Coordinates of C-alpha atoms in Angstrom, one line a residue:
M22 CA 0.0 -5.6 4.0
P23 CA 2.3 -8.3 5.2
A24 CA 3.2 -11.2 3.0
G25 CA 1.4 -14.4 3.9
T26 CA -2.1 -13.0 4.4
D27 CA -5.1 -14.1 2.5
H28 CA -6.0 -10.5 1.6
L29 CA -2.9 -9.9 -0.5
C30 CA -3.6 -9.3 -4.2
I31 CA -1.4 -11.7 -6.1
R32 CA -0.2 -9.9 -9.2
P33 CA 1.4 -11.3 -12.4
R34 CA 4.5 -9.3 -11.7
G35 CA 4.5 -9.8 -8.0
V36 CA 3.6 -6.3 -6.8
L37 CA 0.5 -4.1 -6.5
R38 CA 0.4 -1.1 -8.7
G39 CA -2.2 1.7 -9.4
A40 CA -5.1 1.1 -11.7
V41 CA -8.1 3.4 -11.3
L42 CA -9.5 5.9 -13.7
T43 CA -8.1 8.9 -11.9
L44 CA -4.8 10.6 -11.8
V45 CA -2.5 8.9 -9.4
F46 CA 0.9 8.8 -7.8
T47 CA 1.2 5.1 -8.5
G48 CA 3.3 2.2 -7.7
V49 CA 0.3 -0.2 -3.1
L50 CA -1.5 -0.5 -3.0
A51 CA -3.1 -0.1 -4.0
T52 CA -8.8 3.6 -6.0
A53 CA -12.5 5.9 -8.7
A54 CA -14.1 8.4 -10.8
A55 CA -13.2 8.8 -14.5
T56 CA -11.5 12.2 -14.7
G57 CA -8.9 13.7 -16.8
S58 CA -7.5 16.3 -14.4
L59 CA -6.8 17.1 -10.8
P60 CA -7.7 20.3 -8.9
R61 CA -4.9 22.8 -8.9
Q62 CA -4.5 22.5 -5.2
E63 CA -4.9 19.3 -3.1
S64 CA -5.3 19.4 0.6
A65 CA -6.2 16.7 3.2
G66 CA -9.7 18.1 3.3
R67 CA -10.2 19.3 -0.3
T68 CA -9.8 16.7 -3.1
G69 CA -11.7 16.8 -6.3
A70 CA -10.3 13.6 -7.5
T71 CA -8.7 10.5 -5.9
L72 CA -4.9 10.6 -5.9
R73 CA -3.1 7.4 -5.2
A74 CA 0.4 6.3 -4.5
G75 CA 1.2 2.6 -4.6
E76 CA 4.0 0.1 -4.8
A77 CA 6.9 -0.3 -7.1
A78 CA 6.4 -1.4 -10.6
R79 CA 9.2 -0.7 -13.0
G80 CA 10.8 4.7 -13.6
S81 CA 9.9 7.5 -15.9
G82 CA 9.1 8.1 -19.5
T83 CA 5.8 8.9 -21.3
V84 CA 3.5 7.0 -23.6
D85 CA 1.1 8.5 -26.2
S86 CA -2.2 7.2 -24.8
A87 CA -4.0 7.7 -28.2
A88 CA -1.4 5.6 -29.9
L89 CA -1.7 3.0 -27.2
N90 CA -5.4 2.8 -27.7
R91 CA -5.0 2.4 -31.4
A92 CA -2.5 -0.5 -30.9
A93 CA -4.9 -2.3 -28.6
A94 CA -7.9 -1.7 -31.0
D95 CA -5.8 -3.0 -34.0
A96 CA -4.8 -6.1 -32.1
M97 CA -8.5 -6.8 -31.2
A98 CA -9.5 -6.3 -34.8
D99 CA -7.0 -9.0 -35.8
G100 CA -8.4 -11.4 -33.2
K101 CA -5.5 -10.9 -30.7
S102 CA -5.4 -9.8 -27.1
G103 CA -5.8 -6.0 -26.7
K104 CA -4.2 -6.2 -23.2
Q105 CA -1.2 -8.1 -24.5
A106 CA -0.7 -5.6 -27.3
A107 CA -0.9 -2.7 -24.8
E108 CA 1.6 -4.4 -22.5
E109 CA 4.0 -4.7 -25.4
F110 CA 3.5 -1.1 -26.4
V111 CA 4.1 0.2 -22.9
S112 CA 7.2 -2.1 -22.5
R113 CA 8.7 -0.6 -25.7
S114 CA 7.9 3.0 -24.7
G115 CA 10.5 3.3 -21.9
D116 CA 7.8 4.1 -19.4
R117 CA 9.3 2.1 -16.5
W118 CA 6.3 2.7 -14.3
G119 CA 3.7 2.0 -16.9
A120 CA 1.5 -1.0 -16.4
V121 CA -1.7 -2.6 -17.9
Y122 CA -4.3 -4.4 -15.8
D123 CA -7.3 -6.6 -16.6
K124 CA -10.8 -5.9 -15.1
R125 CA -10.3 -8.3 -12.2
E126 CA -6.9 -6.9 -11.2
Y127 CA -8.3 -3.4 -11.4
A128 CA -11.3 -4.4 -9.2
E129 CA -9.1 -6.1 -6.6
F130 CA -6.8 -3.1 -6.4
E131 CA -9.7 -0.7 -5.8
Q132 CA -11.0 -3.0 -3.1
A133 CA -7.5 -3.1 -1.4
L134 CA -7.1 0.7 -1.4
D135 CA -10.6 1.0 0.0
G136 CA -9.3 -0.8 3.1
T137 CA -11.2 -4.1 2.5
Y138 CA -10.4 -7.5 1.1
T139 CA -12.3 -10.7 0.3
G140 CA -10.9 -13.8 2.2
V141 CA -11.3 -16.0 5.3
G142 CA -9.5 -13.8 7.7
L143 CA -6.2 -15.6 8.4
S144 CA -2.5 -15.1 7.9
A145 CA -0.3 -18.1 7.0
G146 CA 3.4 -18.6 7.1
R147 CA 6.1 -21.3 7.3
V148 CA 7.3 -22.1 10.8
G149 CA 10.6 -24.0 10.6
E150 CA 10.1 -27.5 9.3
S151 CA 6.5 -27.7 10.6
G152 CA 4.9 -26.7 7.3
V153 CA 2.4 -23.9 6.7
R154 CA 0.7 -22.7 9.8
V155 CA -1.8 -20.1 10.7
T156 CA 0.0 -17.2 12.1
R157 CA -2.9 -14.9 12.8
V158 CA -6.7 -15.1 12.9
Q159 CA -8.7 -11.9 12.3
R160 CA -11.3 -11.3 14.9
G161 CA -14.9 -11.9 13.7
G162 CA -13.8 -13.4 10.4
P163 CA -14.8 -16.8 8.9
A164 CA -11.6 -18.5 10.2
E165 CA -12.3 -17.4 13.8
R166 CA -15.9 -18.4 13.5
A167 CA -14.8 -21.9 12.3
G168 CA -12.6 -22.3 15.4
L169 CA -9.2 -21.9 13.7
R170 CA -6.4 -20.6 15.9
A171 CA -2.9 -19.2 15.5
G172 CA -0.5 -22.2 15.4
D173 CA -2.9 -24.6 13.6
R174 CA -1.2 -26.4 10.7
L175 CA -2.8 -26.1 7.2
V176 CA -2.7 -29.5 5.5
S177 CA -4.7 -28.7 2.4
V178 CA -6.9 -26.1 0.7
D179 CA -9.8 -27.4 -1.4
G180 CA -8.1 -30.8 -1.3
R181 CA -4.8 -29.6 -2.6
P182 CA -1.8 -30.3 -0.2
V183 CA 0.1 -27.2 0.7
D184 CA 3.4 -28.6 2.0
G185 CA 5.0 -28.2 -1.4
L186 CA 3.6 -24.8 -2.1
S187 CA 5.0 -21.3 -1.4
V188 CA 3.2 -19.1 1.0
S189 CA 2.1 -16.9 -1.9
E190 CA 0.5 -20.0 -3.6
V191 CA -1.3 -20.8 -0.4
V192 CA -2.6 -17.2 -0.2
A193 CA -3.8 -17.5 -3.8
L194 CA -5.8 -20.7 -2.9
L195 CA -7.3 -19.0 0.2
R196 CA -8.4 -16.0 -1.9
G197 CA -9.8 -18.1 -4.7
D198 CA -12.0 -16.2 -7.1
G199 CA -12.3 -13.3 -4.6
V200 CA -16.1 -13.5 -4.5
P201 CA -17.8 -13.0 -1.1
G202 CA -19.8 -16.0 -0.2
S203 CA -17.7 -18.5 -2.2
T204 CA -16.5 -21.5 -0.3
V205 CA -13.1 -22.9 0.5
A206 CA -12.4 -26.2 2.4
L207 CA -9.5 -26.2 4.8
R208 CA -7.9 -29.3 6.2
V209 CA -6.3 -28.4 9.6
E210 CA -4.2 -30.2 12.2
R211 CA -3.8 -29.2 15.9
G212 CA -1.6 -31.5 17.8
R213 CA -3.0 -35.0 17.1
A214 CA -6.4 -33.8 16.0
A215 CA -7.2 -33.2 12.3
W216 CA -10.4 -32.0 10.7
T217 CA -11.8 -30.3 7.6
R218 CA -13.9 -27.1 7.7
T219 CA -15.7 -25.4 4.8
L220 CA -15.5 -21.6 5.2
H221 CA -17.4 -18.9 3.3
R222 CA -15.2 -16.1 2.0
A223 CA -16.3 -12.7 3.2
R224 CA -15.5 -9.0 2.6
L225 CA -13.4 -8.0 5.6
A226 CA -11.8 -4.7 6.7
T227 CA -8.1 -4.3 6.9
D228 CA -6.3 -2.3 9.6
P229 CA -3.1 -0.8 8.2
V230 CA -2.5 1.4 11.2
T231 CA -1.3 0.0 14.5
V232 CA -1.1 2.2 17.6
R233 CA 0.5 1.2 20.9
R234 CA 2.0 2.8 23.9
L235 CA 5.6 1.9 24.8
G236 CA 6.9 1.5 28.4
D237 CA 8.3 5.0 28.4
G238 CA 5.1 6.6 27.3
T239 CA 6.1 7.0 23.7
L240 CA 3.4 6.5 21.1
M241 CA 4.3 4.1 18.4
I242 CA 2.2 4.6 15.2
R243 CA 2.9 1.9 12.5
V244 CA 1.4 2.6 9.1
A245 CA 1.6 -0.3 6.7
A246 CA -0.2 1.4 3.8
F247 CA -2.2 4.6 3.2
T248 CA -5.5 2.9 2.4
K249 CA -8.8 4.6 3.1
G250 CA -9.1 5.9 6.6
A251 CA -5.4 5.5 7.5
G252 CA -4.7 9.2 7.6
T253 CA -7.6 9.8 10.0
R254 CA -6.4 7.0 12.2
V255 CA -3.0 8.6 12.5
R256 CA -4.5 12.1 13.2
D257 CA -6.9 10.7 15.8
A258 CA -4.1 8.8 17.6
V259 CA -1.9 12.0 17.8
R260 CA -4.8 14.0 19.1
A261 CA -5.6 11.4 21.8
A262 CA -2.0 11.1 23.0
P263 CA -1.1 12.6 26.4
A264 CA 0.5 16.1 26.3
G265 CA 4.3 15.8 25.7
A266 CA 4.3 12.2 24.7
G267 CA 6.7 11.6 21.8
V268 CA 5.7 9.8 18.6
L269 CA 7.6 7.2 16.6
L270 CA 6.0 7.1 13.2
D271 CA 7.0 3.8 11.6
L272 CA 6.8 4.0 7.8
R273 CA 9.1 1.1 7.2
G274 CA 7.8 -1.2 4.5
N275 CA 4.9 1.2 3.7
S276 CA 4.2 0.6 0.0
G277 CA 2.1 3.7 -0.5
G278 CA -1.6 4.2 -1.1
L279 CA -3.9 7.2 -1.3
V280 CA -2.2 10.6 -1.5
A281 CA -5.1 12.2 0.3
E282 CA -4.6 9.9 3.2
A283 CA -0.9 10.8 3.4
A284 CA -1.9 14.4 3.4
V285 CA -4.3 13.8 6.3
A286 CA -1.5 12.1 8.2
A287 CA 0.8 15.1 7.5
S288 CA -2.0 17.3 8.9
A289 CA -1.6 15.6 12.2
F290 CA 1.9 17.2 12.6
L291 CA 1.7 20.3 10.5
D292 CA -0.3 23.5 10.8
G293 CA -1.2 23.6 7.1
G294 CA 1.2 24.4 4.4
L295 CA 2.8 22.5 1.5
V296 CA 3.1 18.7 1.5
A297 CA 4.4 18.2 -2.0
T298 CA 4.3 19.7 -5.5
Y299 CA 3.8 17.7 -8.7
D300 CA 3.5 18.2 -12.4
V301 CA 1.1 16.8 -14.9
K302 CA 2.3 17.1 -18.4
G303 CA 4.3 20.2 -17.4
E304 CA 1.6 21.9 -15.3
Q305 CA 2.6 22.5 -11.7
R306 CA 0.2 21.6 -8.9
A307 CA 0.4 21.0 -5.2
V308 CA -0.8 19.0 -2.2
Y309 CA -1.5 20.9 1.1
A310 CA -2.0 19.9 4.7
E311 CA -4.9 21.1 6.8
G312 CA -4.2 23.6 9.6
G313 CA -4.4 22.8 13.3
G314 CA -1.9 20.0 13.5
D315 CA 0.3 19.3 16.6
T316 CA 3.6 21.1 15.7
A317 CA 5.3 20.8 19.1
R318 CA 5.1 17.1 19.9
P319 CA 8.5 15.4 19.5
L320 CA 8.4 13.2 16.4
V321 CA 10.8 10.7 14.8
A322 CA 9.9 8.9 11.5
L323 CA 11.4 5.4 10.8
I324 CA 12.0 4.7 7.1
D325 CA 13.7 2.1 5.0
G326 CA 14.0 0.8 1.4
G327 CA 10.5 -0.4 1.5
T328 CA 9.1 3.1 2.2
M329 CA 7.5 4.1 -1.1
S330 CA 5.5 6.7 -2.9
A331 CA 2.8 8.2 -0.7
A332 CA 4.9 7.3 2.3
E333 CA 7.9 9.0 0.8
L334 CA 5.6 12.1 0.1
L335 CA 4.8 12.2 3.8
T336 CA 8.5 11.6 4.8
G337 CA 9.7 14.4 2.5
A338 CA 7.2 16.9 3.9
L339 CA 8.1 16.1 7.6
Q340 CA 11.8 16.2 6.8
D341 CA 11.9 19.3 4.6
R342 CA 9.8 21.3 7.0
G343 CA 11.9 20.4 10.0
R344 CA 9.0 18.6 11.7
A345 CA 10.5 15.2 12.2
V346 CA 13.9 13.6 12.5
T347 CA 14.1 10.7 10.1
V348 CA 15.9 7.5 11.1
G349 CA 16.7 4.3 9.1
S350 CA 17.8 3.9 5.5
R351 CA 17.2 5.5 2.1
T352 CA 13.7 5.1 0.9
F353 CA 12.7 3.3 -2.3
G354 CA 12.4 6.3 -4.7
K355 CA 9.0 6.2 -6.4
G356 CA 7.9 9.7 -7.3
S357 CA 6.2 9.6 -10.6
V358 CA 2.6 10.5 -11.5
Q359 CA 0.5 8.1 -13.5
M360 CA -2.8 8.6 -15.3
P361 CA -4.8 5.4 -15.9
S362 CA -7.0 5.2 -19.0
A363 CA -9.5 2.6 -20.2
L364 CA -8.6 0.4 -23.2
P365 CA -11.0 -0.9 -25.8
D366 CA -11.2 -4.3 -24.2
G367 CA -12.0 -3.0 -20.7
S368 CA -8.5 -3.3 -19.3
V369 CA -6.7 -0.3 -17.8
A370 CA -3.3 1.2 -18.8
E371 CA -1.5 3.3 -16.3
L372 CA 0.9 5.8 -17.9
T373 CA 3.4 8.2 -16.5
V374 CA 2.5 11.9 -17.0
G375 CA 4.7 13.6 -14.4
H376 CA 6.7 13.6 -11.1
Y377 CA 6.3 15.0 -7.6
R378 CA 8.8 16.8 -5.4
T379 CA 9.2 17.5 -1.7
P380 CA 8.4 21.0 -0.3
A381 CA 12.1 22.0 -0.7
G382 CA 12.0 20.9 -4.3
H383 CA 13.8 17.6 -4.0
A384 CA 13.0 15.0 -6.6
V385 CA 12.1 11.6 -5.2
D386 CA 11.8 9.4 -8.3
G387 CA 14.8 7.1 -8.7
R388 CA 16.6 8.8 -5.8
G389 CA 14.6 8.2 -2.6
I390 CA 15.0 10.2 0.6
T391 CA 18.1 10.0 2.7
P392 CA 17.4 9.8 6.5
D393 CA 18.8 12.3 8.9
L394 CA 20.3 9.5 10.8
A395 CA 21.4 6.3 9.1
A396 CA 20.6 3.1 11.0
G397 CA 20.4 -0.6 10.1
E398 CA 19.0 -3.5 12.2
R399 CA 18.9 -1.4 15.4
A400 CA 17.0 1.5 13.7
E401 CA 14.1 1.3 16.2
E402 CA 16.4 1.5 19.1
R403 CA 18.3 4.4 17.6
A404 CA 15.0 6.2 16.9
K405 CA 13.9 5.8 20.5
T406 CA 17.2 7.4 21.6
V407 CA 16.7 10.3 19.3
L408 CA 13.2 10.8 20.5
S409 CA 14.3 10.8 24.1
G410 CA 16.8 13.5 23.2
L411 CA 14.0 15.5 21.8
G412 CA 12.1 15.2 25.1
G413 CA 9.7 12.6 23.9
G414 CA 10.7 9.6 26.0
S415 CA 12.4 8.5 29.2

């Protein structure tokens, strides 16, 4: 999700990471049944548990979960914070991807991966020296119903002037307590007019997948995160595309999400087969695509340093199996498996238990995926040229 939107989860360490009582490939966005294991085979259509891949946190290493629970319980018995004790324990363990979340962070992250958020339905950003302005208004949201438009200047939120605040701070004010129905007062300027509107926050749906047709007939599919339903959106867009139309799959800046959704997206381009392997405490397991995907349509995947976790899992599958040409820059390199567990105070610790590999057996964690064709600022233009050479564009 882009920075400057009121549905971003503001984290103490600045990034979204996994926090649900299921095994995960962690790191976005970051969703929900308490389980201690995964099925031995995972496909886009068969999942016995929810797998997640999220944004970056901090590498590998393992933590003794029983010892962690004891440390938290001992701290609470002494009148101290169990969460803080757990954070210190994880920090000392060497688990660079380990993290601890309180109840509210956990709930917000579940909501984000479910493809929803609580807010007023606007994006904000700084435009030159003109202060903080509305950059986008979500259709049907509280902001649109209150008459706000892109270009309006935000003067204050709940009486607090925003000119001296960062966009992230403004986002935090807009989100407030994250409770649907709670109110927030916005002071807005448009030209010489100024007014104050009180909006009621609501639970709104996100749209992480953008599909558009380019002038040459190419289908551009941009996936910002693999939240619930994203994989189906990709698959449906490919199925609806005209015969022979090439696809640019833009995974740049994709911070991850649900592994099951990445597997569904892979199923759009693969006729079944392996998507990734992973280990949990030394036991090998696998993720498979469903059969029936479009294996002939020209495909180029755009990647960069912001392509993480579940997005890297998809990239690796398409690259290793010769299904796509990858263009851009090396991906982030988040390929470890985490298992969240509940702590005595209700907080959640997410601990590394293994790593995943691409179909060809390449490790991703700490290494990333190197594109077939390196490209910088003109990556999209290069990708279009490659796709044209594959017969997918004019």
